Amino acid sequence: MNGTADMLKEDADFFSPNGKTVLLVEDDGTIAEEIAAELTARGFKVLHEATGDAGLEAALRLEADVMVVDRLLPGLDGLSVIETMRQQGIRLPALVLSALSAVDDRVTGLKAGGDDYLTKPFAIEELVARIEVLLRRPDDTRSTKLHLGPIDMDLIERRVWRDGREIELLPREFRLLEYLMRRPGQVLTRSMLLEDVWQYRFIPRTNLVDVHIGKLRRKIDGPGEEPLIESIRGTGFRLRVPD
Amino acid sequence: MFLTELFRTATFRITLMALAAMAGVMVMQFGLVYAQLEAVESRRSTELLKGEAELLAQMSPEHLEYVIRRRATDDLRLIINSAGLFDSGHALIAGDLRTWPKGLKADGKPHNVEIYPEEGDSYPLRVLAEKLPDGTILVLGRSFYLLSEQKLMLRHTMLVAAIPTFVFALFLGIVLSHRALSRVKEMHEAIDRIMAGDIHERLPAAKEWDDLERLAGSVNRMLDRLERLMDDMREVGNDIAHDLRTPLSRVRARLERALSTGTEPEALEATVGRAVDDLDQCLGIITALLRIAEIENSRRKAGFGQVLLADLVADVFDLYEPIAEMEDKVLVAKEGEAPCFVWGDRHLLIELLANLVDNAIKFTPEGGRITLGSQRINGAATLFVTDTGVGIAPTEREAVLSRFYRSDKSRHVPGSGLGLSLVCAIAHLHEAHVTIETGAEGIGTCFRITFPSAFLQKVEDCT
């Protein structure tokens, strides 16, 4: 856990949460306290509200950079908070937390205007990783070429090079690498990769994503080359940005 | 007490309604007979009076006078009760009608008039007055006595018939209601016992001869089903408790040891890490159970659409090929000759297939082979996953599809034991059948999901 924080501190020049404010709307005191403590430890500022109405008011004050909102709240529920906010034209990125795990619950949450969705119980690492991704919009420029350190990617011809050496990738490996290259330096969890690269919402076994990343890593990081894809214990993976 | 309950029974209310209906019908019948009787008597009187007047009019005046006089002592009086011969000034010449009846017209038609005798009460009489050629007027009358007699008899008959009938019907109604009441009471008592917690109690249904017993039988079958479901739930609850107790006990033991020994920070960190892994396993079990319950209870088919099975096979193959390769097993995707479309939820079907492939990889030894694919069998679309693993004994095939079942061969393999339950729940939502067969060449296992042809029909309607 602390390992991640240290790594993030190393990357402070590239991305720092310092000064970023998270609006947390959660009625369960214990969970709110845990989340707030973790986020504060990582350099975020946390505004905590325990009801939907107070959360909406805080969101409208435009003091936060990202919002984490529980779905079931006393008074106004989480989805209504987001819907009202969106109707007022506020684009504050929002992550929905929910204890409901209905098959189409996630879809409802995203339709209401949420940007991401996390089902309880969740690992705090997962929440933090998703908050960071929300704070930094991925580089989805329309350019046909991606470039990151020694890696070049041609999206039209579906070809990848490292320092001029062409790497043969299977379609799924190409998709995975493209996803990582658009989010350099960010911690990406297994479930984020499954949801976004494969569009799956379940994890039949824990090492599924690891095996895919492992295969990609063996192709990208040749012998003697500086490893670019890092595993972050207990959380997920990160594409390092070389100095 | 009994009476108030009696009035509230359906049987007794039906009896009362039947009685009211019977009474109505009876009154109508008697009314009809009454009316008929009057009409017949009226017609008969008219014919008799006219016929008699015709006969008498043909006689000579002297003879007629003689006949009228003699009539007073004649048997004919039974038919023509009164007769009189009057002159043109309505004065009596002969006969037993003393005076000219009030308001009588000599038009040869019968009239109902009131007769006022010198002694006694007035009485009604049907009278016909006919002018004769010599100027005299012949008056003939027929009394209503016979009709009143007949009517009286009819009224008596009606009362004599109706009263015992009603009394008997009422008695029968009370007896039947009482019987029904006592049976309903027994059922109420049985229900009270069930409500008090005795879920093995059943309603008295005997051999289901009548509707009440058939209803009780239906309720009993419903109770049987509920009891089975409750047993299942209790079993699942026990299974959950049992499956959660092991990892939770491990967590507790580890944390306790860490507390008492006060170990190094690194060791402490490792202990906490392992505790988190154990808790993750617990949460995994709970999540899987909630997910199964959710799919089983899902009546919604909002995410349903046309799905090409070959696409699912390709996706799952793509996801699992590296895993199989890493574990030194061969994963093969086979495409059927005909494209198989089904009507379903793509995400759930991928989850189903992924679970089957995941299981197959788990239970196939190194160097083994797992084949997944889709094919059409007898017109039905099917998905199959075949492995060359340890296989499942025919006796165990039913059981492995139930929750938490772990065959002895799989005790060492990690997992919640809920993968196949999830497969069944998803298949059930798609009205598909899960069958377990022996794999190719008699080794391993083949899981087959057969989709109903109705779903195919739906797809063909859309294309």
XYZ file of C-alpha atoms in Angstrom:
706
model
C 0.000 0.000 0.000
C 2.726 2.388 1.002
C 4.703 1.208 -1.970
C 2.172 2.806 -4.267
C 2.286 6.067 -2.382
C 6.099 6.130 -2.629
C 5.952 5.486 -6.348
C 3.433 8.224 -6.774
C 5.703 10.585 -4.887
C 8.531 9.680 -7.248
C 6.301 10.668 -10.113
C 5.363 13.955 -8.538
C 6.818 15.882 -11.432
C 4.620 13.965 -13.833
C 1.436 13.834 -11.836
C 0.735 15.065 -8.398
C -2.583 14.927 -6.627
C -1.488 17.766 -4.415
C -4.032 20.495 -4.372
C -6.644 18.226 -5.999
C -9.869 18.100 -4.020
C -12.100 15.074 -3.748
C -15.734 15.602 -2.758
C -16.788 12.478 -0.883
C -20.540 11.963 -0.406
C -20.946 8.923 1.855
C -23.326 8.363 4.776
C -21.407 5.515 6.438
C -19.026 7.220 8.858
C -16.505 4.393 9.069
C -16.131 3.936 5.317
C -15.943 7.699 4.803
C -13.244 7.975 7.456
C -11.157 5.196 5.857
C -11.446 6.672 2.376
C -10.693 10.187 3.594
C -7.633 9.014 5.571
C -6.248 7.128 2.561
C -6.831 10.009 0.155
C -5.344 12.564 2.564
C -2.283 10.340 2.989
C -1.837 10.518 -0.788
C -1.948 14.275 -0.869
C -5.575 14.888 -1.797
C -7.823 17.339 -0.038
C -11.090 15.751 1.030
C -14.480 17.413 1.471
C -16.905 15.039 3.182
C -20.693 15.288 3.083
C -23.047 12.704 4.594
C -26.285 13.455 2.725
C -27.249 13.794 -0.920
C -28.567 17.317 -0.537
C -25.398 18.571 1.176
C -23.306 16.723 -1.434
C -25.181 18.422 -4.262
C -24.716 21.837 -2.659
C -20.987 21.206 -2.281
C -20.747 20.058 -5.907
C -22.487 23.224 -7.094
C -19.947 25.344 -5.212
C -17.375 24.019 -7.710
C -14.671 23.541 -5.078
C -13.861 19.926 -5.948
C -11.981 18.388 -8.876
C -13.599 14.971 -8.619
C -16.572 13.539 -6.786
C -17.073 10.144 -5.131
C -20.732 9.533 -4.354
C -22.504 6.629 -2.667
C -25.596 5.463 -4.459
C -27.818 4.988 -1.418
C -27.900 8.153 0.636
C -30.359 9.650 3.098
C -32.547 12.192 1.301
C -31.483 12.690 -2.290
C -29.871 9.467 -3.626
C -26.493 9.418 -5.366
C -27.783 9.089 -8.912
C -30.182 12.017 -8.449
C -27.278 14.118 -7.177
C -25.321 13.395 -10.366
C -28.344 13.881 -12.636
C -29.157 17.262 -11.051
C -25.536 18.291 -11.314
C -25.377 17.334 -15.010
C -28.642 19.180 -15.710
C -26.983 22.285 -14.323
C -24.167 21.797 -16.800
C -21.503 20.845 -14.272
C -18.954 18.420 -15.778
C -17.352 17.439 -12.457
C -16.121 13.831 -12.931
C -18.107 11.499 -10.661
C -17.466 7.989 -9.419
C -20.477 6.067 -8.074
C -20.075 3.684 -5.140
C -22.774 1.082 -4.672
C -23.621 -1.862 -2.505
C -26.124 -2.967 -5.132
C -24.635 -5.412 -7.576
C -27.504 -5.742 -10.008
C -26.572 -6.896 -13.476
C -27.606 -3.642 -15.039
C -26.938 -1.456 -12.001
C -23.656 -0.264 -13.424
C -25.339 0.697 -16.687
C -27.945 2.722 -14.766
C -25.184 4.487 -12.848
C -23.289 5.425 -16.007
C -26.478 6.463 -17.808
C -27.306 8.865 -14.990
C -24.103 10.717 -15.821
C -21.561 8.925 -13.618
C -18.116 8.495 -15.197
C -17.171 5.324 -13.348
C -18.788 2.788 -11.056
C -17.433 0.724 -8.224
C -19.263 -2.004 -6.327
C -18.830 -2.441 -2.571
C -16.806 -4.029 -1.105
C -13.840 -2.569 -2.938
C -10.150 -2.309 -2.261
C -9.160 1.227 -1.349
C -6.332 0.934 -3.912
C -8.943 0.343 -6.598
C -10.825 3.484 -5.588
C -7.706 5.640 -5.548
C -6.550 4.335 -8.939
C -9.952 5.124 -10.445
C -10.036 8.605 -8.904
C -6.643 9.346 -10.443
C -7.762 8.133 -13.851
C -10.839 10.379 -13.602
C -8.664 13.379 -12.704
C -6.501 12.861 -15.725
C -8.451 12.432 -18.890
C -6.762 9.818 -21.102
C -4.918 11.057 -24.134
C -7.569 10.232 -26.685
C -6.359 12.606 -29.309
C -7.327 11.738 -32.827
C -3.689 11.352 -33.901
C -2.908 8.119 -35.679
C 0.430 7.672 -33.923
C 1.190 7.316 -30.216
C 4.635 7.921 -28.838
C 5.897 7.231 -25.337
C 9.581 7.061 -24.469
C 11.113 4.326 -26.592
C 7.769 3.011 -27.839
C 6.040 4.090 -31.051
C 2.617 2.905 -32.092
C 0.925 3.288 -35.474
C -2.803 2.958 -34.960
C -3.641 2.755 -38.668
C -1.203 0.018 -39.611
C -1.470 -1.621 -36.177
C 2.332 -1.781 -35.754
C 4.539 -1.174 -32.700
C 8.266 -0.419 -32.406
C 10.630 -0.108 -29.448
C 13.720 1.917 -30.270
C 13.125 1.126 -33.933
C 12.777 -2.647 -33.312
C 9.367 -3.797 -34.538
C 7.400 -5.894 -32.098
C 4.831 -8.433 -33.348
C 1.683 -8.175 -31.232
C -1.562 -10.134 -31.319
C -4.704 -7.940 -31.654
C -5.557 -8.296 -27.928
C -1.977 -7.386 -26.933
C -2.118 -4.353 -29.220
C -5.366 -3.186 -27.601
C -3.881 -3.633 -24.141
C -0.741 -1.685 -24.988
C -2.750 1.114 -26.613
C -4.817 1.421 -23.416
C -1.652 1.627 -21.296
C 0.010 4.145 -23.625
C -2.966 6.479 -23.434
C -2.681 6.479 -19.620
C 1.083 6.651 -18.950
C 2.260 6.642 -15.371
C -1.154 5.800 -14.001
C -1.907 2.826 -11.831
C -4.431 0.663 -13.687
C -6.207 -2.064 -11.731
C -7.088 -5.517 -13.053
C -10.797 -4.794 -13.078
C -10.244 -1.526 -14.933
C -8.321 -3.392 -17.642
C -10.982 -6.128 -17.858
C -13.777 -3.565 -18.080
C -12.129 -1.246 -20.569
C -9.988 -3.508 -22.759
C -12.204 -6.609 -22.815
C -15.523 -5.047 -21.743
C -15.966 -7.770 -19.104
C -17.457 -7.077 -15.710
C -16.442 -10.195 -13.864
C -13.194 -11.784 -12.833
C -13.388 -15.561 -13.071
C -9.839 -15.933 -11.789
C -7.429 -13.485 -10.294
C -4.404 -14.076 -12.538
C -6.233 -13.656 -15.850
C -5.094 -10.087 -16.475
C -1.610 -10.831 -15.090
C -1.055 -13.545 -17.697
C -1.990 -11.189 -20.519
C 0.208 -8.401 -19.131
C 3.028 -10.939 -18.644
C 2.901 -11.938 -22.312
C 2.859 -8.319 -23.417
C 5.732 -7.475 -21.074
C 7.912 -10.273 -22.490
C 7.443 -8.803 -25.974
C 7.884 -5.131 -25.021
C 10.727 -5.379 -22.528
C 13.446 -7.275 -24.370
C 16.533 -8.697 -22.613
C 18.681 -5.917 -21.225
C 16.071 -3.265 -21.919
C 14.649 -1.116 -19.193
C 11.352 -2.658 -18.015
C 8.444 -0.375 -18.892
C 5.425 -2.297 -17.574
C 5.480 -2.416 -13.801
C 3.381 -4.534 -11.483
C 2.166 -2.773 -8.387
C 1.557 -5.331 -5.668
C -2.029 -5.750 -4.653
C -3.274 -3.100 -7.060
C -2.454 -3.514 -10.729
C -0.064 -2.289 -13.371
C 1.529 0.874 -14.684
C 3.295 1.866 -17.859
C 6.357 3.750 -16.665
C 7.360 6.939 -18.344
C 11.136 6.734 -18.816
C 13.141 9.792 -17.756
C -72.166 -17.714 18.077
C -72.781 -20.576 15.686
C -75.625 -18.680 14.001
C -73.548 -15.602 13.270
C -70.795 -17.833 11.866
C -73.436 -19.735 9.889
C -74.694 -16.578 8.193
C -71.112 -15.784 7.204
C -70.546 -19.081 5.379
C -70.663 -19.075 1.607
C -72.701 -22.308 1.559
C -75.471 -20.828 3.708
C -75.552 -17.651 1.680
C -75.841 -19.728 -1.484
C -78.690 -21.727 0.153
C -80.567 -18.509 0.954
C -80.079 -17.297 -2.592
C -81.355 -20.618 -3.933
C -84.391 -20.347 -1.655
C -85.144 -16.847 -2.878
C -84.823 -18.051 -6.462
C -87.119 -21.022 -5.782
C -89.707 -18.733 -4.175
C -89.582 -16.411 -7.145
C -90.040 -19.266 -9.615
C -92.929 -20.681 -7.594
C -94.749 -17.320 -7.425
C -94.313 -16.941 -11.163
C -95.630 -20.453 -11.815
C -98.708 -19.920 -9.675
C -99.325 -16.522 -11.212
C -99.283 -18.164 -14.643
C -101.650 -20.948 -13.592
C -103.929 -18.313 -12.018
C -104.070 -16.265 -15.165
C -104.641 -19.354 -17.317
C -107.428 -20.543 -15.034
C -109.222 -17.195 -15.293
C -108.849 -17.049 -19.054
C -110.126 -20.612 -19.540
C -113.090 -20.066 -17.220
C -113.960 -16.775 -18.889
C -113.896 -18.395 -22.350
C -115.919 -21.333 -21.145
C -118.544 -19.069 -19.530
C -118.878 -17.050 -22.712
C -119.327 -20.178 -24.855
C -121.852 -21.714 -22.448
C -123.902 -18.519 -22.139
C -123.876 -17.909 -25.908
C -124.680 -21.535 -26.763
C -127.522 -21.712 -24.244
C -128.923 -18.309 -25.358
C -128.857 -19.508 -28.977
C -130.778 -22.683 -28.102
C -133.370 -20.870 -26.025
C -133.868 -18.086 -28.595
C -135.095 -20.611 -31.152
C -138.013 -21.667 -28.894
C -141.496 -20.208 -29.083
C -142.158 -17.528 -26.460
C -144.544 -19.775 -24.483
C -142.164 -22.690 -24.509
C -139.266 -20.430 -23.534
C -141.216 -19.027 -20.578
C -142.004 -22.560 -19.470
C -138.382 -23.631 -19.726
C -137.166 -20.579 -17.797
C -139.641 -21.247 -15.012
C -138.682 -24.898 -14.835
C -134.933 -24.013 -14.806
C -135.216 -22.855 -11.218
C -135.531 -26.498 -10.178
C -133.513 -27.996 -12.993
C -130.048 -29.569 -12.962
C -129.129 -27.094 -15.625
C -128.707 -24.569 -12.812
C -125.288 -26.035 -12.249
C -124.177 -24.711 -15.592
C -126.355 -21.625 -16.067
C -126.761 -20.464 -12.481
C -129.289 -17.682 -13.090
C -131.848 -17.004 -15.821
C -134.615 -14.505 -16.400
C -137.049 -13.468 -19.109
C -137.779 -9.730 -19.088
C -140.088 -7.625 -21.151
C -138.830 -4.592 -23.107
C -139.321 -2.420 -19.987
C -136.906 -4.675 -18.028
C -139.758 -6.129 -15.894
C -139.428 -9.795 -14.981
C -141.664 -12.224 -16.818
C -140.162 -15.466 -15.464
C -136.954 -16.799 -13.919
C -134.836 -16.582 -10.765
C -133.239 -13.209 -11.522
C -135.579 -11.003 -9.549
C -134.480 -7.661 -10.978
C -132.778 -6.388 -14.092
C -129.055 -6.327 -13.314
C -127.689 -2.778 -12.964
C -125.860 -1.429 -16.019
C -126.608 -4.456 -18.170
C -126.883 -3.899 -21.914
C -128.922 -6.232 -24.077
C -126.256 -6.597 -26.775
C -125.843 -10.413 -26.813
C -122.322 -10.138 -25.258
C -121.295 -11.414 -21.811
C -120.705 -8.750 -19.091
C -119.438 -9.041 -15.546
C -121.988 -7.314 -13.310
C -122.658 -7.072 -9.595
C -125.996 -8.562 -8.528
C -127.773 -7.079 -5.478
C -130.314 -9.685 -4.197
C -133.117 -8.718 -1.817
C -131.423 -10.633 0.958
C -127.760 -11.277 1.557
C -124.579 -9.793 0.084
C -124.066 -8.802 -3.513
C -122.135 -11.160 -5.710
C -120.540 -10.950 -9.157
C -122.157 -12.675 -12.085
C -121.231 -13.096 -15.762
C -124.408 -12.151 -17.565
C -125.560 -12.195 -21.200
C -128.759 -10.379 -22.324
C -130.263 -11.202 -25.764
C -133.214 -9.445 -27.373
C -135.707 -11.950 -28.774
C -137.819 -11.370 -31.947
C -141.005 -10.852 -29.866
C -139.371 -7.936 -27.946
C -138.698 -9.842 -24.733
C -135.158 -10.019 -23.363
C -133.540 -13.271 -22.299
C -130.949 -12.869 -19.520
C -128.608 -15.775 -18.621
C -125.977 -15.605 -15.830
C -123.103 -17.803 -14.748
C -121.568 -17.347 -11.309
C -117.825 -17.128 -10.505
C -118.203 -19.651 -7.733
C -116.387 -22.446 -9.538
C -113.456 -20.196 -10.392
C -113.130 -19.010 -6.771
C -113.194 -22.609 -5.622
C -110.465 -23.540 -8.035
C -108.389 -20.522 -7.024
C -108.736 -21.371 -3.357
C -107.634 -24.904 -4.039
C -104.634 -23.588 -5.959
C -103.639 -21.300 -3.094
C -103.871 -24.136 -0.614
C -101.856 -26.379 -2.847
C -99.188 -23.723 -3.197
C -98.848 -23.222 0.543
C -98.872 -26.938 1.261
C -96.175 -27.509 -1.354
C -93.998 -24.453 -0.669
C -93.683 -24.486 3.107
C -92.221 -28.019 3.457
C -90.001 -27.422 0.430
C -88.562 -24.232 1.912
C -88.169 -25.696 5.362
C -86.411 -28.768 3.947
C -84.094 -26.652 1.751
C -83.242 -24.401 4.678
C -82.499 -27.380 6.883
C -80.310 -28.907 4.176
C -78.515 -25.568 3.748
C -77.835 -25.328 7.470
C -76.515 -28.890 7.612
C -74.261 -28.401 4.570
C -73.056 -25.013 5.824
C -72.284 -26.504 9.188
C -70.291 -29.259 7.518
C -68.422 -26.757 5.331
C -67.883 -24.574 8.380
C -66.347 -27.388 10.347
C -64.033 -28.264 7.419
C -62.989 -24.641 6.989
C -62.451 -24.463 10.735
C -60.119 -27.474 10.522
C -58.221 -25.721 7.749
C -57.992 -22.516 9.783
C -56.602 -24.475 12.696
C -54.051 -26.177 10.424
C -53.002 -22.793 8.981
C -52.666 -21.368 12.495
C -50.372 -24.266 13.380
C -48.295 -23.635 10.239
C -48.111 -19.924 11.068
C -46.963 -20.803 14.567
C -43.930 -22.478 13.014
C -44.953 -26.076 12.380
C -44.056 -26.034 8.665
C -44.600 -29.790 8.294
C -48.343 -29.406 9.063
C -50.711 -29.708 6.071
C -54.377 -28.903 5.392
C -56.883 -31.809 5.417
C -57.312 -32.652 1.728
C -58.401 -36.343 1.873
C -58.710 -37.659 -1.694
C -59.512 -34.277 -3.240
C -63.087 -35.243 -4.112
C -64.540 -31.760 -4.089
C -63.388 -28.225 -4.801
C -62.599 -27.420 -1.169
C -60.382 -30.496 -0.897
C -58.781 -29.739 -4.257
C -58.024 -26.209 -3.021
C -56.520 -27.641 0.151
C -54.467 -30.014 -2.015
C -53.139 -27.082 -4.055
C -52.246 -25.190 -0.895
C -50.463 -28.298 0.407
C -48.433 -28.619 -2.779
C -47.522 -24.934 -2.487
C -46.451 -25.528 1.113
C -44.337 -28.512 -0.004
C -42.575 -26.317 -2.550
C -42.044 -23.543 0.004
C -40.690 -26.044 2.495
C -38.260 -27.363 -0.111
C -37.151 -23.804 -0.917
C -36.711 -23.063 2.770
C -34.636 -26.220 3.149
C -32.550 -25.154 0.155
C -32.068 -21.720 1.654
C -31.145 -23.185 4.996
C -28.697 -25.478 3.240
C -27.195 -22.578 1.317
C -26.993 -20.595 4.542
C -25.173 -23.479 6.198
C -22.903 -23.830 3.195
C -22.080 -20.135 3.253
C -21.418 -20.234 6.959
C -19.236 -23.291 6.492
C -17.351 -21.906 3.514
C -16.806 -18.548 5.189
C -15.852 -19.976 8.541
C -12.631 -21.540 7.244
C -11.034 -18.405 5.753
C -12.394 -16.247 8.584
C -10.901 -18.593 11.190
C -7.564 -18.385 9.385
C -7.684 -14.584 9.411
C -8.494 -14.564 13.095
C -5.738 -17.019 13.980
C -3.136 -15.084 11.993
C -4.084 -11.729 13.479
C -4.171 -13.168 17.008
C -0.729 -14.673 16.554
C 0.599 -11.403 15.208
C -0.868 -9.613 18.245
C 0.602 -11.996 20.807
C 4.064 -12.403 19.309
C 4.638 -8.780 18.366
C 6.725 -9.698 15.349
C 8.884 -7.617 13.061
C 7.232 -5.006 10.826
C 7.953 -7.073 7.674
C 6.375 -10.196 9.157
C 3.453 -8.122 10.381
C 2.976 -6.694 6.904
C 3.020 -10.190 5.404
C 0.415 -11.331 7.972
C -1.850 -8.403 7.145
C -1.397 -9.086 3.419
C -2.435 -12.732 3.856
C -5.386 -11.680 6.025
C -6.521 -9.334 3.266
C -6.252 -12.212 0.731
C -8.378 -14.442 2.973
C -10.973 -11.724 3.396
C -10.996 -11.245 -0.366
C -11.870 -14.929 -0.712
C -14.787 -14.454 1.712
C -16.007 -11.436 -0.195
C -15.611 -13.371 -3.439
C -17.945 -16.082 -2.131
C -20.517 -13.510 -1.015
C -20.290 -11.626 -4.311
C -20.714 -14.847 -6.323
C -23.764 -15.808 -4.235
C -25.354 -12.397 -4.615
C -24.697 -12.531 -8.321
C -26.360 -15.962 -8.650
C -29.368 -14.801 -6.627
C -29.582 -11.719 -8.763
C -29.510 -13.675 -12.035
C -31.974 -16.248 -10.685
C -34.381 -13.520 -9.617
C -33.899 -11.522 -12.768
C -37.067 -11.547 -14.770
C -35.698 -8.764 -16.883
C -34.261 -9.483 -20.240
C -33.323 -5.896 -20.965
C -29.866 -6.791 -22.212
C -31.139 -9.429 -24.614
C -30.333 -9.240 -28.284
C -29.093 -11.333 -31.148
C -25.818 -13.059 -30.289
C -23.617 -15.043 -32.663
C -22.212 -17.939 -30.645
C -19.049 -18.046 -32.751
C -18.228 -14.500 -31.524
C -18.558 -15.596 -27.899
C -16.297 -18.550 -28.560
C -13.692 -16.290 -30.196
C -13.812 -13.793 -27.294
C -13.466 -16.388 -24.559
C -10.734 -18.166 -26.517
C -8.896 -14.863 -26.782
C -9.180 -14.316 -23.042
C -8.086 -17.801 -21.971
C -5.548 -18.913 -24.546
C -2.579 -17.360 -22.708
C -3.696 -18.972 -19.438
C -3.862 -22.423 -21.019
C -0.509 -21.859 -22.692
C 1.060 -20.779 -19.408
C -0.243 -23.910 -17.687
C 1.031 -26.060 -20.564
C -2.418 -27.013 -21.839
C -3.875 -26.675 -25.321
C -6.975 -24.522 -25.874
C -8.758 -25.000 -29.190
C -11.728 -23.054 -30.576
C -13.960 -24.918 -33.031
C -16.467 -23.229 -35.231
C -19.577 -25.122 -36.335
C -20.461 -25.293 -40.019
C -23.715 -23.347 -39.675
C -23.665 -19.959 -37.920
C -25.583 -20.229 -34.637
C -27.509 -17.176 -33.501
C -29.292 -17.090 -30.167
C -31.415 -14.531 -28.354
C -29.572 -13.611 -25.183
C -27.456 -11.310 -23.052
C -23.953 -11.256 -24.539
C -22.206 -10.308 -21.281
C -23.886 -13.063 -19.300
C -23.251 -15.669 -22.004
C -19.553 -14.740 -22.073
C -19.515 -15.131 -18.304
C -21.125 -18.561 -18.641
C -18.628 -19.743 -21.257
C -15.683 -18.219 -19.360
C -16.705 -20.116 -16.229
C -16.886 -23.400 -18.131
C -13.513 -22.846 -19.817
C -11.998 -21.737 -16.504
C -13.209 -24.952 -14.871
C -12.005 -27.090 -17.764
C -8.516 -25.554 -17.551
C -8.471 -26.091 -13.764
C -9.361 -29.771 -13.997
C -7.223 -30.740 -16.985
C -3.720 -31.997 -16.244
C -0.661 -30.539 -17.987
C -0.454 -31.500 -21.637
C -4.259 -31.849 -21.730
C -6.553 -30.328 -24.298
C -9.631 -28.107 -23.913
C -11.953 -27.541 -26.862
C -14.683 -24.932 -26.919
C -17.087 -24.235 -29.735
C -20.606 -23.849 -31.004
C -22.588 -26.214 -33.187
C -26.125 -26.866 -34.304
C -27.602 -30.177 -33.158
C -31.043 -31.176 -34.480
C -31.709 -27.545 -35.320
C -30.851 -26.288 -31.799
C -27.905 -23.975 -31.180
C -25.427 -25.345 -28.629
C -22.225 -24.256 -26.912
C -19.805 -26.913 -25.699
C -16.609 -27.124 -23.677
C -14.770 -30.442 -23.706
C -11.677 -31.300 -21.701
C -9.387 -34.270 -21.241
C -9.394 -33.939 -17.464
C -10.376 -36.207 -14.615
C -14.026 -36.426 -15.735
C -17.161 -36.436 -13.599
C -18.757 -39.718 -12.531
C -22.338 -40.094 -13.904
C -23.629 -40.279 -10.330
C -22.076 -36.917 -9.520
C -23.236 -35.059 -12.646
C -26.487 -33.816 -11.135
C -24.803 -32.754 -7.915
C -21.971 -30.705 -9.429
C -24.519 -28.246 -10.775
C -25.760 -27.453 -7.272
C -24.265 -24.779 -5.069
C -20.977 -25.351 -3.246
C -20.685 -28.942 -4.411
C -17.052 -29.958 -4.506
C -16.341 -33.457 -5.660
C -13.561 -35.239 -3.794
C -11.353 -34.871 -6.849
C -11.618 -31.093 -6.702
C -10.995 -30.508 -2.982
C -7.447 -29.358 -3.659
C -8.466 -26.918 -6.413
C -9.087 -23.360 -5.215
C -12.442 -21.796 -5.953
C -15.737 -20.883 -4.347
C -17.559 -23.925 -5.733
C -20.092 -21.546 -7.233
C -18.910 -21.381 -10.834
C -21.274 -24.059 -12.132
C -24.205 -22.650 -10.133
C -23.617 -19.385 -11.927
C -23.522 -21.254 -15.258
C -26.854 -22.894 -14.405
C -28.435 -19.597 -13.360
C -27.404 -17.900 -16.603
C -28.532 -20.892 -18.702
C -31.859 -20.936 -16.867
C -32.410 -17.237 -17.647
C -31.907 -18.107 -21.326
C -34.211 -21.165 -20.987
C -31.234 -23.260 -22.032
C -30.299 -26.740 -20.723
C -26.988 -27.679 -19.177
C -25.942 -31.277 -19.803
C -22.792 -33.074 -18.727
C -21.486 -35.818 -20.983
C -18.351 -37.877 -21.181
C -15.718 -36.160 -23.286
C -14.404 -37.290 -26.658
C -12.990 -40.833 -26.803
C -14.460 -41.559 -23.373
C -12.097 -39.336 -21.388
C -12.716 -36.054 -19.605
C -15.965 -34.125 -19.535
C -18.102 -32.296 -22.058
C -20.390 -29.502 -20.809
C -23.081 -28.660 -23.320
C -25.515 -25.706 -23.261
C -28.505 -26.304 -25.536
C -30.589 -23.243 -26.422
C -34.312 -23.556 -27.087
C -35.430 -23.334 -30.702
C -37.993 -20.664 -29.702
C -35.066 -18.327 -29.188
C -33.763 -19.187 -32.650
C -37.162 -18.405 -34.055
C -37.013 -14.990 -32.391
C -33.658 -14.361 -34.028
C -34.921 -15.426 -37.440
C -37.872 -13.070 -37.026
C -35.423 -10.235 -36.489
C -33.244 -11.008 -39.484
